[in-house]
Coordinates of C-alpha atoms in Angstrom, one line a residue:
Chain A
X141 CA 76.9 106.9 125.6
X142 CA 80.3 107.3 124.3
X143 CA 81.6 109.4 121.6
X144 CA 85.1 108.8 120.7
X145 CA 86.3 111.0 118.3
X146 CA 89.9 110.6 117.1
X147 CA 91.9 113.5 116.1
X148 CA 91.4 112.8 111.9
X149 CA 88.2 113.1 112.1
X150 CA 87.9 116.8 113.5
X151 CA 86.7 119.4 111.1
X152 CA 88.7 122.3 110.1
X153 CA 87.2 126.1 112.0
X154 CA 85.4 127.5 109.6
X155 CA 87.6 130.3 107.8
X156 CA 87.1 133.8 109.2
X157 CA 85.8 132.7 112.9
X158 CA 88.7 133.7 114.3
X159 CA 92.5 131.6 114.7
X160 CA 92.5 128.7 112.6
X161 CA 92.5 125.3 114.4
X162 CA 89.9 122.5 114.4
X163 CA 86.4 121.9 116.2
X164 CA 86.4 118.8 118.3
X165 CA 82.4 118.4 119.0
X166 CA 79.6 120.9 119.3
X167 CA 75.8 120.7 119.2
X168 CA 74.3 120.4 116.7
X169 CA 76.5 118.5 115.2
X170 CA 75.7 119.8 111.6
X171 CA 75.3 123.3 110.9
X172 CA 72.1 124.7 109.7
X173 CA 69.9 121.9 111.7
X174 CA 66.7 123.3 112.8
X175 CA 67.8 122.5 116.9
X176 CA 69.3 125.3 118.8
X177 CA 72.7 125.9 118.3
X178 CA 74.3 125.2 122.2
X179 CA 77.3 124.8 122.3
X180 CA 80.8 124.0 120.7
X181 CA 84.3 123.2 121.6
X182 CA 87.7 123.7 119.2
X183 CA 91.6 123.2 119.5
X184 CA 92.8 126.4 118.2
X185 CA 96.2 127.7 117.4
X186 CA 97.2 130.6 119.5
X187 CA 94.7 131.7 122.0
X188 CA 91.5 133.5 121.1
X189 CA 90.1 137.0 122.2
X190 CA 88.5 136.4 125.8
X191 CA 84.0 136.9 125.9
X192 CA 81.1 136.1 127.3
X193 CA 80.2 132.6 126.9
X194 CA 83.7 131.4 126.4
X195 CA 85.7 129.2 128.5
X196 CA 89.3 128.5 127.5
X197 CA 92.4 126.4 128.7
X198 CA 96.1 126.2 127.4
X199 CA 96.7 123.0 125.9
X200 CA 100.5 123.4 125.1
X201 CA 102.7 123.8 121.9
X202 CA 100.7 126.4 121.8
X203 CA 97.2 125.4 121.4
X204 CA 94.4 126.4 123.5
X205 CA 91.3 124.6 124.3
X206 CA 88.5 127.1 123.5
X207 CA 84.3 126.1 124.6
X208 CA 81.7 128.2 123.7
X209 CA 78.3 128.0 125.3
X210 CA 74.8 129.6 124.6
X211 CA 74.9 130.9 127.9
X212 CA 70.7 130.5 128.2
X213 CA 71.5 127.2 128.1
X214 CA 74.3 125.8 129.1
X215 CA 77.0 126.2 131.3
X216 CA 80.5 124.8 131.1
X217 CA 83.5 123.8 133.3
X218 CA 87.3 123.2 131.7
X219 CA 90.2 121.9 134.1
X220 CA 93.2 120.5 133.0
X221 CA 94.3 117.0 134.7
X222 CA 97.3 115.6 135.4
X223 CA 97.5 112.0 136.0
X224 CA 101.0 109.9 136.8
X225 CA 98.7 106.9 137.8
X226 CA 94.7 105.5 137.0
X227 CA 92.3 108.2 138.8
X228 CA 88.7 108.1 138.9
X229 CA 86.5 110.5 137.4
X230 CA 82.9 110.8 137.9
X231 CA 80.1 112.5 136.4
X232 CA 76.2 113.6 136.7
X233 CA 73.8 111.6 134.2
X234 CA 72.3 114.8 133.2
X235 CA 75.9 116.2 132.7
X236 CA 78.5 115.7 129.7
X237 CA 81.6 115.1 130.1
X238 CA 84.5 115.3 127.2
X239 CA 88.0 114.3 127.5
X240 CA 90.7 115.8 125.4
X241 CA 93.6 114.2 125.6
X242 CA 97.0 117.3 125.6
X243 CA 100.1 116.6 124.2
X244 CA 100.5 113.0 125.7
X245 CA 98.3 109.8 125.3
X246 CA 95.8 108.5 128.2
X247 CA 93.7 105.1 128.4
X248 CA 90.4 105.7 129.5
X249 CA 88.4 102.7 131.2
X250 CA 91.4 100.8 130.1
X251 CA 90.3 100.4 126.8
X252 CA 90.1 103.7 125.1
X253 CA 93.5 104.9 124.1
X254 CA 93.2 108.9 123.6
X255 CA 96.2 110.6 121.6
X256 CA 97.1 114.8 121.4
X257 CA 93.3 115.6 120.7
X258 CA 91.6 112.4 120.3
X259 CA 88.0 113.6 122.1
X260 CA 85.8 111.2 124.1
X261 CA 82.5 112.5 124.8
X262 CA 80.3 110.8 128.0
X263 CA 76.5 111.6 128.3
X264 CA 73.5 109.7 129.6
X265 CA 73.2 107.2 132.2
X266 CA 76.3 105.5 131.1
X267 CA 79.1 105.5 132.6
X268 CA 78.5 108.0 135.4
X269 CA 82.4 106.5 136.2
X270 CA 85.8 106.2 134.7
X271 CA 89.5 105.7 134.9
X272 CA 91.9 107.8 133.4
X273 CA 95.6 106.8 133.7
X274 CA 98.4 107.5 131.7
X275 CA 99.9 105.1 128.7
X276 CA 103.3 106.0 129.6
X277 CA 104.8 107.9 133.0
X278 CA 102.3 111.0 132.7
X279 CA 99.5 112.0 130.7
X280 CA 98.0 115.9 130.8
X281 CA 93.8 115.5 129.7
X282 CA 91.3 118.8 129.9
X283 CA 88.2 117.5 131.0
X284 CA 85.2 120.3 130.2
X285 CA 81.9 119.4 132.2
X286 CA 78.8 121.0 130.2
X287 CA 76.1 121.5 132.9
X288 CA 72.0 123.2 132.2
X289 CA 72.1 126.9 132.7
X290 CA 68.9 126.2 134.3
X291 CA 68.9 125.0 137.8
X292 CA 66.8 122.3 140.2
X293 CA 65.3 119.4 139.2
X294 CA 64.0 120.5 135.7
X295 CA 67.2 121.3 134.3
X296 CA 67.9 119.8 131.6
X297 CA 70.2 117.4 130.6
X298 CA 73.2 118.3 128.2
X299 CA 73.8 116.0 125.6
X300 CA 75.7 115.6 122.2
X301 CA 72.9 115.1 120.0
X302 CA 70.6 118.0 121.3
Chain B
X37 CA 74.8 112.9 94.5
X38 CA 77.0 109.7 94.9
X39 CA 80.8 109.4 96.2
X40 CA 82.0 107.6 92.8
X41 CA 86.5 107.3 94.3
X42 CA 85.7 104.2 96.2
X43 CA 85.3 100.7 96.0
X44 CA 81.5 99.4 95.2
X45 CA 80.5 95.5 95.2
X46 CA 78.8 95.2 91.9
X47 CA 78.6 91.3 91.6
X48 CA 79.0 87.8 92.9
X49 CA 82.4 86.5 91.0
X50 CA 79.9 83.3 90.0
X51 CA 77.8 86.2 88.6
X52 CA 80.1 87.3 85.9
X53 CA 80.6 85.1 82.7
X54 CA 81.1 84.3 79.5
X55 CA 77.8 85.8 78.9
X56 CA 77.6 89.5 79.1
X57 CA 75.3 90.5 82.1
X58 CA 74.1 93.6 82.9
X59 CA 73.8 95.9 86.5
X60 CA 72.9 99.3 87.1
X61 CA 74.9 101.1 89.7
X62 CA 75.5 104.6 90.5
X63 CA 73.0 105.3 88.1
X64 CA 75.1 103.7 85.6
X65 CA 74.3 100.6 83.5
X66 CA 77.6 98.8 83.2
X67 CA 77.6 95.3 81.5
X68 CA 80.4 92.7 82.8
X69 CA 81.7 89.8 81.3
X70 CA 85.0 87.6 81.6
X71 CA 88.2 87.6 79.4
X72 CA 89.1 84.7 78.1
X73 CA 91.3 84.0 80.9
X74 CA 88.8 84.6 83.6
X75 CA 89.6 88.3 83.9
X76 CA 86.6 90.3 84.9
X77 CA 85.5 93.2 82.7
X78 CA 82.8 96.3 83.1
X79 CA 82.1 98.6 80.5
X80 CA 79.5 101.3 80.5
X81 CA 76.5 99.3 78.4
X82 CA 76.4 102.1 76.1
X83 CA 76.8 101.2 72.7
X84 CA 78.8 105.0 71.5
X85 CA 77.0 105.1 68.3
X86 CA 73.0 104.6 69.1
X87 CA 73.3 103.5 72.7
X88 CA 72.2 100.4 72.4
X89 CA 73.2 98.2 75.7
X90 CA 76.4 96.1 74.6
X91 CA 74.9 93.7 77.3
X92 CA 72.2 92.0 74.5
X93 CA 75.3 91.9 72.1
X94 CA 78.2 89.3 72.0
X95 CA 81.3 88.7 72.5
X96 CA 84.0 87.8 70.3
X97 CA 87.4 86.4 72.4
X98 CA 88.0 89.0 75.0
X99 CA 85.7 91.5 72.9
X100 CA 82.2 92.6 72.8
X101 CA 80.4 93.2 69.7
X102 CA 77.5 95.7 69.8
X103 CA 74.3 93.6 68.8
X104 CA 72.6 96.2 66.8
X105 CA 75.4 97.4 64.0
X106 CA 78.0 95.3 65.2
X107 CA 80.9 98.2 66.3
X108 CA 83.5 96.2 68.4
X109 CA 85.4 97.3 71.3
X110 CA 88.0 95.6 73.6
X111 CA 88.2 95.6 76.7
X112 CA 89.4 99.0 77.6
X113 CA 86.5 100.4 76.0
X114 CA 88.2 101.7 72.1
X115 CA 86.2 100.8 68.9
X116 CA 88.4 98.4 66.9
X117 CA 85.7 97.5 64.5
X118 CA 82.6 98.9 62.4
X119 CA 81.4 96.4 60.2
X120 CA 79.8 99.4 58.1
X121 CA 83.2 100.9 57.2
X122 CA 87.0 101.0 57.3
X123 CA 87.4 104.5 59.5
X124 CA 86.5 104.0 62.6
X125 CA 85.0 107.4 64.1
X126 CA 87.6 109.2 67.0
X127 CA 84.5 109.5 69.6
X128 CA 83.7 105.5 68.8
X129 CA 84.4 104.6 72.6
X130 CA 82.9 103.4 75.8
X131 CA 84.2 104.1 79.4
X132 CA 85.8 101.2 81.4
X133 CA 86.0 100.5 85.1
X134 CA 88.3 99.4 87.2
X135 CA 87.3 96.1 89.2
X136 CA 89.2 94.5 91.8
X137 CA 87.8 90.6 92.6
X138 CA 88.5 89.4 96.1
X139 CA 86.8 86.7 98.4
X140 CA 84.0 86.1 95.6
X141 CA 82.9 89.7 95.6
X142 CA 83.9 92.2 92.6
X143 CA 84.2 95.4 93.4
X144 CA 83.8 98.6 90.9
X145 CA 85.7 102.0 90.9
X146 CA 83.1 104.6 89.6
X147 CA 85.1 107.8 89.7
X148 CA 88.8 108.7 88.8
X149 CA 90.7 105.3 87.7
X150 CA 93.9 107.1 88.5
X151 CA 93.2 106.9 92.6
X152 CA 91.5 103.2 92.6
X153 CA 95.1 101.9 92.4
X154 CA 96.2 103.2 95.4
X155 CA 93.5 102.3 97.2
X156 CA 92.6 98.7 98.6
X157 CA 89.3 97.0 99.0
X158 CA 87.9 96.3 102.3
X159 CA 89.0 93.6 103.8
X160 CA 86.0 90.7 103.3
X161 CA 88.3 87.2 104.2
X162 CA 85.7 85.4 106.2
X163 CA 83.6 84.4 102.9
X164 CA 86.7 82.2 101.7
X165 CA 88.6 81.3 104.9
X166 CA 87.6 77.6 105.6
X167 CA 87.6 78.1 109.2
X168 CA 84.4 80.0 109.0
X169 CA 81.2 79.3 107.3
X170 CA 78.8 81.6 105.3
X171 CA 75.4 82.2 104.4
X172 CA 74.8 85.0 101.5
X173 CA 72.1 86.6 99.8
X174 CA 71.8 89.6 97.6
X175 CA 68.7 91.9 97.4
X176 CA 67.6 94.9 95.5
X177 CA 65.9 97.5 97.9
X178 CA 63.5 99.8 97.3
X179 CA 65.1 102.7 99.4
X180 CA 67.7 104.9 99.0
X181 CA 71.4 104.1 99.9
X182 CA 71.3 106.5 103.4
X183 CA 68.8 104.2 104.7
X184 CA 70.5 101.6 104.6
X185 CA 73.5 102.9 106.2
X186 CA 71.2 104.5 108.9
X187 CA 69.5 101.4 109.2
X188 CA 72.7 99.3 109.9
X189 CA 74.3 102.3 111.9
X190 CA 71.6 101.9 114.7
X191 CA 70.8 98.6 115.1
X192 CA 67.8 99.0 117.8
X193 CA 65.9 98.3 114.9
X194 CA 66.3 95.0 115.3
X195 CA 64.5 95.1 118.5
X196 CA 60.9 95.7 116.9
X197 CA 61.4 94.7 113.2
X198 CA 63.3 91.2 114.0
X199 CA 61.9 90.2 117.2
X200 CA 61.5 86.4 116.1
X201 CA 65.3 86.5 115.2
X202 CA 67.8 88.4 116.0
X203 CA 66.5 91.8 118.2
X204 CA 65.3 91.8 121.4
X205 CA 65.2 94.5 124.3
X206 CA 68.8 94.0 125.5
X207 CA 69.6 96.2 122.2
X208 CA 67.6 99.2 123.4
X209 CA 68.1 98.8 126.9
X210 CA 72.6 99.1 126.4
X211 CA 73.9 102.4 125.7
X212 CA 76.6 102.7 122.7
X213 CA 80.4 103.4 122.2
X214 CA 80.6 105.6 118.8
X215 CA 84.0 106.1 117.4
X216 CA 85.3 108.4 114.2
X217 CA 88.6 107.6 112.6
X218 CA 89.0 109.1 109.5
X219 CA 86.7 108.1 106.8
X220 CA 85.1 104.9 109.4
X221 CA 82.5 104.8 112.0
X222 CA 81.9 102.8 114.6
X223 CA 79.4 102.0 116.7
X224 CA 79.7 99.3 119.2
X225 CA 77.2 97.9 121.7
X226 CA 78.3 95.9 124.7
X227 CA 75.1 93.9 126.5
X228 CA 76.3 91.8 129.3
X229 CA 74.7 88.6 131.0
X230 CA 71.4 88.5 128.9
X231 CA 69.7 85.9 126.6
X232 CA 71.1 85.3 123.3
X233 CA 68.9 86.4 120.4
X234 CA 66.5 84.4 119.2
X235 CA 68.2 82.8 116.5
X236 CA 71.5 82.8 118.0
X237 CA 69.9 80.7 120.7
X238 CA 69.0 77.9 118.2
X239 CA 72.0 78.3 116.3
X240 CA 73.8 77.9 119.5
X241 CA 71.9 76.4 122.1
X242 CA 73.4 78.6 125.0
X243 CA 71.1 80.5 127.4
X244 CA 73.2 83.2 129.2
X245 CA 75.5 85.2 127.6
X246 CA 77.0 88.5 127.2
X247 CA 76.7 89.9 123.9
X248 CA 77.8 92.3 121.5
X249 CA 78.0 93.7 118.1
X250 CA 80.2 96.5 116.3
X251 CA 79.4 97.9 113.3
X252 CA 82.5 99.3 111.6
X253 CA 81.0 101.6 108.2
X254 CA 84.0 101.7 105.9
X255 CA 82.3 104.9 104.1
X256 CA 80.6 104.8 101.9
X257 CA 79.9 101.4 100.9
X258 CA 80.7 98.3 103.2
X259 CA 79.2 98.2 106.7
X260 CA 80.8 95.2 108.3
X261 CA 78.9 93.7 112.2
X262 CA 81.7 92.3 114.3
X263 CA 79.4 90.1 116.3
X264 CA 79.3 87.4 118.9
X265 CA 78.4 85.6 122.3
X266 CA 80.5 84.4 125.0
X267 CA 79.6 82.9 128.6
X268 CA 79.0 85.5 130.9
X269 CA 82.7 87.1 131.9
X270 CA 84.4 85.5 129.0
X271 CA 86.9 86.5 126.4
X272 CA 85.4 87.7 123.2
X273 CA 87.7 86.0 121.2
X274 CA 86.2 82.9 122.9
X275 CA 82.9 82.9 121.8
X276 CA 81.0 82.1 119.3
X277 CA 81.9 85.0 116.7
X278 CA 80.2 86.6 113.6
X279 CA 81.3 88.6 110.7
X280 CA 78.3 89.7 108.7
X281 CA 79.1 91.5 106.0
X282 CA 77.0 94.5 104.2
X283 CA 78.2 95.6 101.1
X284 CA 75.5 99.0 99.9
X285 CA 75.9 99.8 96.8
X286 CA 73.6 102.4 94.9
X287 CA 71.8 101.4 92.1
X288 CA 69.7 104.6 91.7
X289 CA 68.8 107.6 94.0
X290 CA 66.0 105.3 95.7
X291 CA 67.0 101.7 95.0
X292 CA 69.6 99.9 96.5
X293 CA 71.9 96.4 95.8
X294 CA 72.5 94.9 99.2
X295 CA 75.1 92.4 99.2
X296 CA 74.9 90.2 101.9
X297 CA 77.5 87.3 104.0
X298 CA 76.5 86.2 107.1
X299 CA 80.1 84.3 108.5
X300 CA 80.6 82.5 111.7
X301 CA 83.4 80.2 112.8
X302 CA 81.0 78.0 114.6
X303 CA 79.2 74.7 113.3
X304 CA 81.6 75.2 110.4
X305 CA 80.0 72.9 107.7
X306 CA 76.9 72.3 109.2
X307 CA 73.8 72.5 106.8
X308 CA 70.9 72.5 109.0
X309 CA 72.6 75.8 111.0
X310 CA 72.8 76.7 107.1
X311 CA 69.2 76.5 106.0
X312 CA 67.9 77.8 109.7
X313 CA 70.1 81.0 109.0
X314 CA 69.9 81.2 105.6
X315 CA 65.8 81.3 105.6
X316 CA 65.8 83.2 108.9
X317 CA 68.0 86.0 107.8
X318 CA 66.6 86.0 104.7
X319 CA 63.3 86.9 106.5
X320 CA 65.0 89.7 108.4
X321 CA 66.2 91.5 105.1
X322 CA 62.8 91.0 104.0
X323 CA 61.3 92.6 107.0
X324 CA 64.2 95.5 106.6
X325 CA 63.0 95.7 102.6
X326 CA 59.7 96.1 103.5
X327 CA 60.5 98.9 106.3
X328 CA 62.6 101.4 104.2
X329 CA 60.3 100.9 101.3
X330 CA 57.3 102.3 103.6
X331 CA 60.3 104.9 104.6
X332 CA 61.2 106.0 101.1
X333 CA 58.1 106.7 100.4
X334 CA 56.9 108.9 103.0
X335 CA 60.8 110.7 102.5
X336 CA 59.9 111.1 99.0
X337 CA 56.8 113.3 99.8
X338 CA 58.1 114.7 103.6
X339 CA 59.2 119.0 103.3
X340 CA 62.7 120.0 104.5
X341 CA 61.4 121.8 106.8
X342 CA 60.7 118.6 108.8
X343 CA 63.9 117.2 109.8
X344 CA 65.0 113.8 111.6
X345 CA 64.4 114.5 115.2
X346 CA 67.7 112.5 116.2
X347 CA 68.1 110.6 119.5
X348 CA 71.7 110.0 121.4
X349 CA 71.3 106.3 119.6
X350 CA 71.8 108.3 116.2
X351 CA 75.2 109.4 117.3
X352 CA 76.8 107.2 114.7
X353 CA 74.3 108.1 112.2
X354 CA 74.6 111.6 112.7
X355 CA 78.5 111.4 112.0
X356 CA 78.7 109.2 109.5
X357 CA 76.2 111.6 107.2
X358 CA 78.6 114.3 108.6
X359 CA 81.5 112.2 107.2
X360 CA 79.9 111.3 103.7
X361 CA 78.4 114.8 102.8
X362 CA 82.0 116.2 103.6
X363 CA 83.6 113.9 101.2
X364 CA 81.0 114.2 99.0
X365 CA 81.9 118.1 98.7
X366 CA 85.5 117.4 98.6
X367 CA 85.1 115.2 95.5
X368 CA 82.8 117.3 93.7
X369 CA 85.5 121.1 94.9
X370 CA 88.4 118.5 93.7
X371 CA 86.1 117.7 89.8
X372 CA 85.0 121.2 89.6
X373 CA 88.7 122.2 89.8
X374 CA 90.3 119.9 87.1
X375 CA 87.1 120.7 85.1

């Protein structure tokens, strides 16, 4: 499955969790559903104070990509990629992938045009594939990879909608 | 709890008349007429002195006389008349509503007049342009509005309540691109080199195709299914294309107006593809009416403690509710403040 989440549809971080910024996707979607909370991942202005279960990446103009994980469950992954030309990027089916695109705008699959923190998530068993190039000359995309705390064959798989 | 700043369709243009008729929406019973120059109308149908419905009343030129003690108001919704006596009380008025008529639909604003200017119906062109052709129908369902939009949201429904017409397994078995953009939500499904539906194998008479169909949910009231077939490898804009149009519109917390155009730009003017997709569809919204009812009943009765268990094929579901619960709140922070 795809998720493609543009950047006007993020929801604001809830007042008092820290710097203000917006949350791109997390699991449970909606607060206060009776699935385990897993994980979550936000654009935040300024960078947040470093713990356990937190990943984070600079995103530039001063943003930084913060993931945070229910470390039981889940573990995550958060590179930054710079592409000048298409590059393939490939994932597990029982991981999920989400692209975020930084301050310039990428064409995934060469049909999904991502601008500054448009999010597009990739579970299941499709695609296990994609391109990523840039529209114009360059384009800078943190990919986080969300993998089952558990290991061997009975981890589970890590999915949007838990 | 129902978002009232949008756009609703509340009636057919060949609905509304010269003869006051009468729709519940929103709760709301509105009665609609026409001006004398063919200028739609909708006033609450709430007489202001003993609420009796202006709808079993009259109308006199562009105004409409209460039938009971005959207090006349315009169109705008101010008394201008009691028969009984000269003053005419200061509370003596009904609320209007702003309506907008495009492509034979009439939409109704149900919340604060002073934003339905600024903001456009959907765009519904395919039941007028003469390129395409239409079958319509309109239903009352016997659910609430959220099941609807659920039901339209995920469409592997159609794979085990329509199997004689339009669903089959190549729903189910092709994953699903979800996209949020502001107040919309997407959800598009791509199958590739299959058969054509059932009934878009009559209509059509091709045998392998790839198919597809995006549902784009212009929240919170018109779902529209960009649809189609093409030869295996071909150009969408090529193929044989759909544009069925779902207009939701409340009438209570658990019933539902469904306004519905089915619009193709194939066998444009063709009545036996007419009747064979007017009585087929027909059947499908039947089989949907039926459905939800069942669901709305056992929702009635079901404790919150047992919520949905949602699937990844409820991604667009699950943000769309997302989307209309948080503009939901925002209307109701923005009333409470002006209150």
């Amino acid at each position: 499955m795809r998720l493609l989440m543009r950047a006007n549809a993020h929801r604001p971080v809830p007042e008092g969790d820290g710097p203000g910024g917006v949350e791109v996707a997390s699991s449970p979607d909606t607060p206060g559903r009776p699935e385990r909370w897993l994980w979550h991942m936000r654009l935040l202005d300024g960078a947040p104070a470093p713990s356990e279960g937190k990943v984070t990446l600079a995103m530039g103009q001063g943003r930084t990509l913060e993931v945070t994980v229910n470390t039981g469950a889940v573990r995550a992954d958060v590179q930054l990629l710079d592409v000048t030309e298409s590059e393939l990027l490939d994932r597990d089916e029982k991981e999920l992938v989400a692209l975020i695109a930084s301050e310039s705008v990428a064409v995934v699959e060469g049909r999904h045009v991502l601008h500054p923190s448009d999010t597009l998530v990739l579970e299941g068993d499709d695609p296990l594939r994609v391109s990523v190039r840039p529209a114009n000359g360059h384009a800078s995309v943190a990919v986080v990879r969300l993998t089952s705390a558990t290991d061997g064959p009975h981890g589970m798989s890590v999915n949007w909608v838990p | 709890m129902f978002i009232r700043n949008a756009w609703y369709v509340i009636a057919w243009s060949e609905e509304i008349t010269r003869e006051p008729m009468q729709r519940k929406v929103l709760n709301e019973p509105i009665v609609l007429y026409r001006k004398q120059d063919g200028t739609p109308v909708a006033l609450l149908d709430e007489c202001a002195h003993r609420a009796y419905p202006l709808s079993a009343g009259r109308l006199i030129g562009d105004n409409i006389q209460c039938g009971y003690h005959g207090f006349e108001y315009d169109c705008s919704g101010v008394c201008l008349r009691v028969p009984a006596q000269e003053r005419i009380p200061e509370r003596a008025r009904v609320q209007s509503y702003p309506l907008r008529e495009s492509h034979r639909w009439v939409w109704i604003w149900m919340g604060d007049p002073e934003l339905a200017d600024s903001t456009p119906v959907p765009d519904t062109h395919w039941m007028t342009d003469p390129q395409w052709d239409r079958v319509t129908h309109t239903r009352l369902f016997r659910c609430r509005a959220s099941l609807l939009h659920d039901n339209l949201l995920d469409l592997t429904h159609e794979a085990f309540l329509h199997t004689s017409s339009i669903g089959d397994e190549a729903v189910y078995e092709n994953g699903i691109t979800v996209e949020v953009n502001g107040p919309n939500v997407s959800v598009d499904r791509f199958m590739p080199n299959c058969h054509p539906s059932p009934l878009f194998a009559k209509a059509t008479g091709e045998e392998k195709v790839d198919r597809w169909h995006t549902t784009e949910f212009q929240i919170p009231s018109l779902h529209t299914i960009h649809a189609g077939v093409v030869e295996p490898g071909g150009r969408r804009e090529d193929g044989y294309l759909l544009e069925v149009l779902n207009a939701i519109t409340p009438e209570t917390d658990d019933t539902t107006w469904y306004f519905y155009a089915f619009c193709r730009n194939f066998a444009v003017g063709d009545e036996k593809v007419n009747d064979l997709l007017r009585t087929s569809l027909g059947d499908v919204l039947t089989e949907d009416d039926d459905a939800l009812a069942l669901q709305e009943e056992r929702m009635k009765t079901r404790p919150d403690t047992r919520a949905d268990v949602l699937i990844a094929q409820d991604a667009g579901v699950a943000k769309a509710r997302r989307v209309m619960a948080k503009m939901l709140a925002d209307e109701q922070k923005a009333a409470g403040s002006v209150a």
